């Protein structure tokens, strides 16, 4: 790897450990084995590097969640079992990825002052919606973009809402079984 990639990987590790607001340039240099001048040279500054790291880390987290549902043994589960397995895994990541997940809220605040961050979040949200539609229901967004966005939006709303509840108080967040029962109850009334 070159310095650019080393910096990015170091910044991702820092996000996992310290979050967005608490990560310093010196932390990244130490984690990456590079030097302070490399940040400006390769990324034009600390903000650009942290934003690139956050984008990669969130993308990695989303793929981890998707892979929990795409594993060979998950394919054999019923729809409800797959749904609950996903939420079990997602809630477990609140413990293991807490600083990263909290860093996403820093990015929400930053987007008010940075069109680049807003674009990154917009594109990431769109990709996430389409990923959830594919993973949960096998919907190809290229063939059915409207349906993929509709269904994916529901899952993304659930992810965002459950994530906030779990970050505030993990013991008070809904369980996978609560979410499954709620989906069934809502669907029965439509």
JSON list of C-alpha atoms in Angstrom, two decimals:
[
{"chain": "A", "resi": 1, "resn": "UNK", "atom": "CA", "xyz": [0.00, 0.00, 0.00]},
{"chain": "A", "resi": 2, "resn": "UNK", "atom": "CA", "xyz": [1.06, 3.57, -0.60]},
{"chain": "A", "resi": 3, "resn": "UNK", "atom": "CA", "xyz": [0.74, 6.47, 1.81]},
{"chain": "A", "resi": 4, "resn": "UNK", "atom": "CA", "xyz": [-2.73, 7.41, 0.46]},
{"chain": "A", "resi": 5, "resn": "UNK", "atom": "CA", "xyz": [-4.18, 3.98, 1.23]},
{"chain": "A", "resi": 6, "resn": "UNK", "atom": "CA", "xyz": [-2.23, 3.71, 4.50]},
{"chain": "A", "resi": 7, "resn": "UNK", "atom": "CA", "xyz": [-3.74, 7.02, 5.63]},
{"chain": "A", "resi": 8, "resn": "UNK", "atom": "CA", "xyz": [-7.24, 5.90, 4.69]},
{"chain": "A", "resi": 9, "resn": "UNK", "atom": "CA", "xyz": [-6.91, 2.57, 6.50]},
{"chain": "A", "resi": 10, "resn": "UNK", "atom": "CA", "xyz": [-5.39, 4.29, 9.53]},
{"chain": "A", "resi": 11, "resn": "UNK", "atom": "CA", "xyz": [-8.25, 6.80, 9.59]},
{"chain": "A", "resi": 12, "resn": "UNK", "atom": "CA", "xyz": [-10.81, 3.98, 9.36]},
{"chain": "A", "resi": 13, "resn": "UNK", "atom": "CA", "xyz": [-9.18, 2.26, 12.35]},
{"chain": "A", "resi": 14, "resn": "UNK", "atom": "CA", "xyz": [-9.28, 5.55, 14.27]},
{"chain": "A", "resi": 15, "resn": "UNK", "atom": "CA", "xyz": [-12.99, 5.94, 13.51]},
{"chain": "A", "resi": 16, "resn": "UNK", "atom": "CA", "xyz": [-13.64, 2.47, 14.90]},
{"chain": "A", "resi": 17, "resn": "UNK", "atom": "CA", "xyz": [-11.68, 3.28, 18.04]},
{"chain": "A", "resi": 18, "resn": "UNK", "atom": "CA", "xyz": [-12.31, 6.99, 18.67]},
{"chain": "A", "resi": 19, "resn": "UNK", "atom": "CA", "xyz": [-15.08, 8.15, 16.38]},
{"chain": "A", "resi": 20, "resn": "UNK", "atom": "CA", "xyz": [-15.08, 11.17, 14.09]},
{"chain": "A", "resi": 21, "resn": "UNK", "atom": "CA", "xyz": [-14.87, 14.15, 16.44]},
{"chain": "A", "resi": 22, "resn": "UNK", "atom": "CA", "xyz": [-12.15, 12.67, 18.68]},
{"chain": "A", "resi": 23, "resn": "UNK", "atom": "CA", "xyz": [-9.80, 11.51, 15.92]},
{"chain": "A", "resi": 24, "resn": "UNK", "atom": "CA", "xyz": [-6.80, 13.79, 15.44]},
{"chain": "A", "resi": 25, "resn": "UNK", "atom": "CA", "xyz": [-4.30, 14.05, 12.61]},
{"chain": "A", "resi": 26, "resn": "UNK", "atom": "CA", "xyz": [-1.65, 12.68, 14.97]},
{"chain": "A", "resi": 27, "resn": "UNK", "atom": "CA", "xyz": [-3.85, 9.65, 15.72]},
{"chain": "A", "resi": 28, "resn": "UNK", "atom": "CA", "xyz": [-4.13, 8.89, 12.02]},
{"chain": "A", "resi": 29, "resn": "UNK", "atom": "CA", "xyz": [-0.40, 9.37, 11.43]},
{"chain": "A", "resi": 30, "resn": "UNK", "atom": "CA", "xyz": [0.35, 6.97, 14.28]},
{"chain": "A", "resi": 31, "resn": "UNK", "atom": "CA", "xyz": [-2.19, 4.41, 13.05]},
{"chain": "A", "resi": 32, "resn": "UNK", "atom": "CA", "xyz": [-0.99, 4.64, 9.45]},
{"chain": "A", "resi": 33, "resn": "UNK", "atom": "CA", "xyz": [2.75, 4.89, 9.92]},
{"chain": "A", "resi": 34, "resn": "UNK", "atom": "CA", "xyz": [2.88, 7.96, 7.68]},
{"chain": "A", "resi": 35, "resn": "UNK", "atom": "CA", "xyz": [3.55, 11.63, 8.41]},
{"chain": "A", "resi": 36, "resn": "UNK", "atom": "CA", "xyz": [1.44, 14.76, 8.90]},
{"chain": "A", "resi": 37, "resn": "UNK", "atom": "CA", "xyz": [2.38, 16.20, 5.51]},
{"chain": "A", "resi": 38, "resn": "UNK", "atom": "CA", "xyz": [0.91, 13.15, 3.79]},
{"chain": "A", "resi": 39, "resn": "UNK", "atom": "CA", "xyz": [-2.60, 14.11, 4.89]},
{"chain": "A", "resi": 40, "resn": "UNK", "atom": "CA", "xyz": [-2.52, 17.42, 3.04]},
{"chain": "A", "resi": 41, "resn": "UNK", "atom": "CA", "xyz": [-0.67, 16.00, 0.07]},
{"chain": "A", "resi": 42, "resn": "UNK", "atom": "CA", "xyz": [-2.99, 13.04, -0.51]},
{"chain": "A", "resi": 43, "resn": "UNK", "atom": "CA", "xyz": [-6.33, 14.35, 0.80]},
{"chain": "A", "resi": 44, "resn": "UNK", "atom": "CA", "xyz": [-6.07, 18.13, 0.88]},
{"chain": "A", "resi": 45, "resn": "UNK", "atom": "CA", "xyz": [-6.69, 18.16, 4.61]},
{"chain": "A", "resi": 46, "resn": "UNK", "atom": "CA", "xyz": [-7.97, 16.31, 7.62]},
{"chain": "A", "resi": 47, "resn": "UNK", "atom": "CA", "xyz": [-11.68, 16.82, 6.87]},
{"chain": "A", "resi": 48, "resn": "UNK", "atom": "CA", "xyz": [-11.41, 15.22, 3.44]},
{"chain": "A", "resi": 49, "resn": "UNK", "atom": "CA", "xyz": [-9.51, 12.27, 4.88]},
{"chain": "A", "resi": 50, "resn": "UNK", "atom": "CA", "xyz": [-12.00, 11.73, 7.70]},
{"chain": "A", "resi": 51, "resn": "UNK", "atom": "CA", "xyz": [-14.90, 11.96, 5.28]},
{"chain": "A", "resi": 52, "resn": "UNK", "atom": "CA", "xyz": [-13.30, 9.40, 2.96]},
{"chain": "A", "resi": 53, "resn": "UNK", "atom": "CA", "xyz": [-12.62, 7.13, 5.95]},
{"chain": "A", "resi": 54, "resn": "UNK", "atom": "CA", "xyz": [-16.18, 7.50, 7.19]},
{"chain": "A", "resi": 55, "resn": "UNK", "atom": "CA", "xyz": [-17.54, 6.64, 3.76]},
{"chain": "A", "resi": 56, "resn": "UNK", "atom": "CA", "xyz": [-15.40, 3.50, 3.59]},
{"chain": "A", "resi": 57, "resn": "UNK", "atom": "CA", "xyz": [-16.19, 2.45, 7.16]},
{"chain": "A", "resi": 58, "resn": "UNK", "atom": "CA", "xyz": [-19.94, 2.86, 6.70]},
{"chain": "A", "resi": 59, "resn": "UNK", "atom": "CA", "xyz": [-19.80, 0.98, 3.42]},
{"chain": "A", "resi": 60, "resn": "UNK", "atom": "CA", "xyz": [-17.85, -1.83, 5.13]},
{"chain": "A", "resi": 61, "resn": "UNK", "atom": "CA", "xyz": [-20.41, -1.94, 7.96]},
{"chain": "A", "resi": 62, "resn": "UNK", "atom": "CA", "xyz": [-23.30, -2.15, 5.49]},
{"chain": "A", "resi": 63, "resn": "UNK", "atom": "CA", "xyz": [-21.61, -4.99, 3.65]},
{"chain": "A", "resi": 64, "resn": "UNK", "atom": "CA", "xyz": [-20.99, -6.83, 6.95]},
{"chain": "A", "resi": 65, "resn": "UNK", "atom": "CA", "xyz": [-24.70, -6.58, 7.68]},
{"chain": "A", "resi": 66, "resn": "UNK", "atom": "CA", "xyz": [-25.64, -7.76, 4.19]},
{"chain": "A", "resi": 67, "resn": "UNK", "atom": "CA", "xyz": [-23.23, -10.70, 4.39]},
{"chain": "A", "resi": 68, "resn": "UNK", "atom": "CA", "xyz": [-24.96, -11.88, 7.56]},
{"chain": "A", "resi": 69, "resn": "UNK", "atom": "CA", "xyz": [-28.02, -12.45, 5.38]},
{"chain": "A", "resi": 70, "resn": "UNK", "atom": "CA", "xyz": [-26.25, -13.76, 2.32]},
{"chain": "A", "resi": 71, "resn": "UNK", "atom": "CA", "xyz": [-24.38, -16.55, 4.08]},
{"chain": "A", "resi": 72, "resn": "UNK", "atom": "CA", "xyz": [-25.16, -20.08, 2.93]},
{"chain": "A", "resi": 73, "resn": "UNK", "atom": "CA", "xyz": [-27.01, -21.09, 6.10]},
{"chain": "A", "resi": 74, "resn": "UNK", "atom": "CA", "xyz": [-29.08, -17.86, 6.12]},
{"chain": "A", "resi": 75, "resn": "UNK", "atom": "CA", "xyz": [-30.48, -18.79, 2.70]},
{"chain": "A", "resi": 76, "resn": "UNK", "atom": "CA", "xyz": [-32.19, -21.79, 4.31]},
{"chain": "A", "resi": 77, "resn": "UNK", "atom": "CA", "xyz": [-34.11, -19.67, 6.84]},
{"chain": "A", "resi": 78, "resn": "UNK", "atom": "CA", "xyz": [-37.68, -18.47, 6.47]},
{"chain": "A", "resi": 79, "resn": "UNK", "atom": "CA", "xyz": [-38.28, -14.79, 5.75]},
{"chain": "A", "resi": 80, "resn": "UNK", "atom": "CA", "xyz": [-39.07, -14.07, 9.40]},
{"chain": "A", "resi": 81, "resn": "UNK", "atom": "CA", "xyz": [-36.01, -16.00, 10.59]},
{"chain": "A", "resi": 82, "resn": "UNK", "atom": "CA", "xyz": [-33.77, -14.10, 8.16]},
{"chain": "A", "resi": 83, "resn": "UNK", "atom": "CA", "xyz": [-35.31, -10.81, 9.30]},
{"chain": "A", "resi": 84, "resn": "UNK", "atom": "CA", "xyz": [-34.63, -11.63, 12.95]},
{"chain": "A", "resi": 85, "resn": "UNK", "atom": "CA", "xyz": [-31.10, -12.91, 12.21]},
{"chain": "A", "resi": 86, "resn": "UNK", "atom": "CA", "xyz": [-30.30, -9.62, 10.50]},
{"chain": "A", "resi": 87, "resn": "UNK", "atom": "CA", "xyz": [-31.49, -7.59, 13.49]},
{"chain": "A", "resi": 88, "resn": "UNK", "atom": "CA", "xyz": [-29.57, -9.80, 15.93]},
{"chain": "A", "resi": 89, "resn": "UNK", "atom": "CA", "xyz": [-26.41, -9.14, 13.96]},
{"chain": "A", "resi": 90, "resn": "UNK", "atom": "CA", "xyz": [-27.14, -5.44, 13.51]},
{"chain": "A", "resi": 91, "resn": "UNK", "atom": "CA", "xyz": [-27.78, -4.90, 17.22]},
{"chain": "A", "resi": 92, "resn": "UNK", "atom": "CA", "xyz": [-24.59, -6.81, 18.06]},
{"chain": "A", "resi": 93, "resn": "UNK", "atom": "CA", "xyz": [-22.62, -4.36, 15.91]},
{"chain": "A", "resi": 94, "resn": "UNK", "atom": "CA", "xyz": [-23.82, -1.51, 18.12]},
{"chain": "A", "resi": 95, "resn": "UNK", "atom": "CA", "xyz": [-21.48, -2.91, 20.78]},
{"chain": "A", "resi": 96, "resn": "UNK", "atom": "CA", "xyz": [-18.55, -3.63, 18.46]},
{"chain": "A", "resi": 97, "resn": "UNK", "atom": "CA", "xyz": [-18.83, -0.57, 16.19]},
{"chain": "A", "resi": 98, "resn": "UNK", "atom": "CA", "xyz": [-20.20, 2.04, 18.59]},
{"chain": "A", "resi": 99, "resn": "UNK", "atom": "CA", "xyz": [-17.64, 4.83, 17.90]},
{"chain": "A", "resi": 100, "resn": "UNK", "atom": "CA", "xyz": [-18.11, 4.38, 14.15]},
{"chain": "A", "resi": 101, "resn": "UNK", "atom": "CA", "xyz": [-21.88, 4.42, 14.38]},
{"chain": "A", "resi": 102, "resn": "UNK", "atom": "CA", "xyz": [-21.79, 7.54, 16.53]},
{"chain": "A", "resi": 103, "resn": "UNK", "atom": "CA", "xyz": [-19.46, 9.08, 13.93]},
{"chain": "A", "resi": 104, "resn": "UNK", "atom": "CA", "xyz": [-22.30, 8.97, 11.42]},
{"chain": "A", "resi": 105, "resn": "UNK", "atom": "CA", "xyz": [-24.09, 11.56, 13.53]},
{"chain": "A", "resi": 106, "resn": "UNK", "atom": "CA", "xyz": [-21.04, 13.81, 13.32]},
{"chain": "A", "resi": 107, "resn": "UNK", "atom": "CA", "xyz": [-21.34, 13.49, 9.55]},
{"chain": "A", "resi": 108, "resn": "UNK", "atom": "CA", "xyz": [-25.01, 14.52, 9.67]},
{"chain": "A", "resi": 109, "resn": "UNK", "atom": "CA", "xyz": [-23.96, 17.73, 11.39]},
{"chain": "A", "resi": 110, "resn": "UNK", "atom": "CA", "xyz": [-21.08, 18.28, 8.95]},
{"chain": "A", "resi": 111, "resn": "UNK", "atom": "CA", "xyz": [-23.35, 17.99, 5.91]},
{"chain": "A", "resi": 112, "resn": "UNK", "atom": "CA", "xyz": [-24.89, 21.36, 6.73]},
{"chain": "A", "resi": 113, "resn": "UNK", "atom": "CA", "xyz": [-21.52, 22.95, 5.98]},
{"chain": "A", "resi": 114, "resn": "UNK", "atom": "CA", "xyz": [-20.13, 20.58, 3.38]},
{"chain": "A", "resi": 115, "resn": "UNK", "atom": "CA", "xyz": [-21.80, 19.74, 0.06]},
{"chain": "A", "resi": 116, "resn": "UNK", "atom": "CA", "xyz": [-19.30, 16.88, -0.31]},
{"chain": "A", "resi": 117, "resn": "UNK", "atom": "CA", "xyz": [-20.49, 15.26, 2.92]},
{"chain": "A", "resi": 118, "resn": "UNK", "atom": "CA", "xyz": [-24.13, 15.72, 1.90]},
{"chain": "A", "resi": 119, "resn": "UNK", "atom": "CA", "xyz": [-23.39, 14.07, -1.46]},
{"chain": "A", "resi": 120, "resn": "UNK", "atom": "CA", "xyz": [-21.54, 11.21, 0.24]},
{"chain": "A", "resi": 121, "resn": "UNK", "atom": "CA", "xyz": [-24.45, 10.61, 2.63]},
{"chain": "A", "resi": 122, "resn": "UNK", "atom": "CA", "xyz": [-27.04, 10.89, -0.14]},
{"chain": "A", "resi": 123, "resn": "UNK", "atom": "CA", "xyz": [-25.23, 8.40, -2.35]},
{"chain": "A", "resi": 124, "resn": "UNK", "atom": "CA", "xyz": [-24.56, 6.07, 0.58]},
{"chain": "A", "resi": 125, "resn": "UNK", "atom": "CA", "xyz": [-28.22, 6.13, 1.61]},
{"chain": "A", "resi": 126, "resn": "UNK", "atom": "CA", "xyz": [-29.33, 5.37, -1.96]},
{"chain": "A", "resi": 127, "resn": "UNK", "atom": "CA", "xyz": [-26.88, 2.46, -2.19]},
{"chain": "A", "resi": 128, "resn": "UNK", "atom": "CA", "xyz": [-28.00, 1.15, 1.20]},
{"chain": "A", "resi": 129, "resn": "UNK", "atom": "CA", "xyz": [-31.69, 1.22, 0.22]},
{"chain": "A", "resi": 130, "resn": "UNK", "atom": "CA", "xyz": [-30.96, -0.77, -2.91]},
{"chain": "A", "resi": 131, "resn": "UNK", "atom": "CA", "xyz": [-28.75, -3.21, -1.01]},
{"chain": "A", "resi": 132, "resn": "UNK", "atom": "CA", "xyz": [-31.52, -3.91, 1.54]},
{"chain": "A", "resi": 133, "resn": "UNK", "atom": "CA", "xyz": [-34.06, -4.50, -1.24]},
{"chain": "A", "resi": 134, "resn": "UNK", "atom": "CA", "xyz": [-31.72, -6.98, -2.88]},
{"chain": "A", "resi": 135, "resn": "UNK", "atom": "CA", "xyz": [-30.63, -8.75, 0.29]},
{"chain": "A", "resi": 136, "resn": "UNK", "atom": "CA", "xyz": [-34.07, -9.10, 1.88]},
{"chain": "A", "resi": 137, "resn": "UNK", "atom": "CA", "xyz": [-36.20, -9.59, -1.22]},
{"chain": "A", "resi": 138, "resn": "UNK", "atom": "CA", "xyz": [-33.92, -10.34, -4.17]},
{"chain": "A", "resi": 139, "resn": "UNK", "atom": "CA", "xyz": [-34.99, -7.15, -5.97]},
{"chain": "A", "resi": 140, "resn": "UNK", "atom": "CA", "xyz": [-32.60, -6.00, -8.67]},
{"chain": "A", "resi": 141, "resn": "UNK", "atom": "CA", "xyz": [-32.51, -2.19, -8.53]},
{"chain": "A", "resi": 142, "resn": "UNK", "atom": "CA", "xyz": [-31.45, -2.02, -12.16]},
{"chain": "A", "resi": 143, "resn": "UNK", "atom": "CA", "xyz": [-34.60, -3.86, -13.25]},
{"chain": "A", "resi": 144, "resn": "UNK", "atom": "CA", "xyz": [-37.01, -2.44, -10.66]},
{"chain": "A", "resi": 145, "resn": "UNK", "atom": "CA", "xyz": [-35.58, 0.86, -9.38]},
{"chain": "A", "resi": 146, "resn": "UNK", "atom": "CA", "xyz": [-38.83, 2.26, -7.96]},
{"chain": "A", "resi": 147, "resn": "UNK", "atom": "CA", "xyz": [-39.72, -0.94, -6.10]},
{"chain": "A", "resi": 148, "resn": "UNK", "atom": "CA", "xyz": [-36.15, -1.30, -4.82]},
{"chain": "A", "resi": 149, "resn": "UNK", "atom": "CA", "xyz": [-36.16, 2.27, -3.51]},
{"chain": "A", "resi": 150, "resn": "UNK", "atom": "CA", "xyz": [-39.57, 1.87, -1.87]},
{"chain": "A", "resi": 151, "resn": "UNK", "atom": "CA", "xyz": [-38.78, -1.36, -0.06]},
{"chain": "A", "resi": 152, "resn": "UNK", "atom": "CA", "xyz": [-35.21, -0.36, 0.67]},
{"chain": "A", "resi": 153, "resn": "UNK", "atom": "CA", "xyz": [-36.43, 2.92, 2.18]},
{"chain": "A", "resi": 154, "resn": "UNK", "atom": "CA", "xyz": [-38.52, 1.02, 4.71]},
{"chain": "A", "resi": 155, "resn": "UNK", "atom": "CA", "xyz": [-35.51, -1.04, 5.77]},
{"chain": "A", "resi": 156, "resn": "UNK", "atom": "CA", "xyz": [-33.27, 2.02, 5.90]},
{"chain": "A", "resi": 157, "resn": "UNK", "atom": "CA", "xyz": [-35.82, 3.81, 8.10]},
{"chain": "A", "resi": 158, "resn": "UNK", "atom": "CA", "xyz": [-35.83, 0.79, 10.41]},
{"chain": "A", "resi": 159, "resn": "UNK", "atom": "CA", "xyz": [-32.02, 0.64, 10.47]},
{"chain": "A", "resi": 160, "resn": "UNK", "atom": "CA", "xyz": [-31.74, 4.35, 11.27]},
{"chain": "A", "resi": 161, "resn": "UNK", "atom": "CA", "xyz": [-34.45, 4.27, 13.92]},
{"chain": "A", "resi": 162, "resn": "UNK", "atom": "CA", "xyz": [-33.32, 1.08, 15.64]},
{"chain": "A", "resi": 163, "resn": "UNK", "atom": "CA", "xyz": [-29.73, 2.29, 15.53]},
{"chain": "A", "resi": 164, "resn": "UNK", "atom": "CA", "xyz": [-30.64, 5.52, 17.33]},
{"chain": "A", "resi": 165, "resn": "UNK", "atom": "CA", "xyz": [-32.60, 3.62, 19.97]},
{"chain": "A", "resi": 166, "resn": "UNK", "atom": "CA", "xyz": [-29.78, 1.12, 20.54]},
{"chain": "A", "resi": 167, "resn": "UNK", "atom": "CA", "xyz": [-27.12, 3.83, 20.75]},
{"chain": "A", "resi": 168, "resn": "UNK", "atom": "CA", "xyz": [-29.17, 5.76, 23.31]},
{"chain": "A", "resi": 169, "resn": "UNK", "atom": "CA", "xyz": [-29.93, 2.71, 25.46]},
{"chain": "A", "resi": 170, "resn": "UNK", "atom": "CA", "xyz": [-29.13, -0.74, 24.16]},
{"chain": "A", "resi": 171, "resn": "UNK", "atom": "CA", "xyz": [-31.19, -2.40, 26.90]},
{"chain": "A", "resi": 172, "resn": "UNK", "atom": "CA", "xyz": [-34.30, -0.43, 25.90]},
{"chain": "A", "resi": 173, "resn": "UNK", "atom": "CA", "xyz": [-34.01, -0.96, 22.12]},
{"chain": "A", "resi": 174, "resn": "UNK", "atom": "CA", "xyz": [-36.48, -3.30, 20.40]},
{"chain": "A", "resi": 175, "resn": "UNK", "atom": "CA", "xyz": [-35.44, -6.92, 20.06]},
{"chain": "A", "resi": 176, "resn": "UNK", "atom": "CA", "xyz": [-35.40, -8.71, 16.71]},
{"chain": "A", "resi": 177, "resn": "UNK", "atom": "CA", "xyz": [-38.54, -10.54, 17.84]},
{"chain": "A", "resi": 178, "resn": "UNK", "atom": "CA", "xyz": [-40.23, -7.21, 18.72]},
{"chain": "A", "resi": 179, "resn": "UNK", "atom": "CA", "xyz": [-39.47, -5.89, 15.24]},
{"chain": "A", "resi": 180, "resn": "UNK", "atom": "CA", "xyz": [-40.72, -9.05, 13.54]},
{"chain": "A", "resi": 181, "resn": "UNK", "atom": "CA", "xyz": [-43.98, -8.99, 15.54]},
{"chain": "A", "resi": 182, "resn": "UNK", "atom": "CA", "xyz": [-44.43, -5.29, 14.77]},
{"chain": "A", "resi": 183, "resn": "UNK", "atom": "CA", "xyz": [-43.96, -5.80, 11.03]},
{"chain": "A", "resi": 184, "resn": "UNK", "atom": "CA", "xyz": [-46.54, -8.60, 11.06]},
{"chain": "A", "resi": 185, "resn": "UNK", "atom": "CA", "xyz": [-49.02, -6.48, 13.03]},
{"chain": "A", "resi": 186, "resn": "UNK", "atom": "CA", "xyz": [-48.63, -3.47, 10.75]},
{"chain": "A", "resi": 187, "resn": "UNK", "atom": "CA", "xyz": [-48.86, -5.62, 7.59]},
{"chain": "A", "resi": 188, "resn": "UNK", "atom": "CA", "xyz": [-52.05, -7.24, 8.88]},
{"chain": "A", "resi": 189, "resn": "UNK", "atom": "CA", "xyz": [-53.76, -3.84, 9.08]},
{"chain": "A", "resi": 190, "resn": "UNK", "atom": "CA", "xyz": [-52.87, -2.68, 5.57]}
]
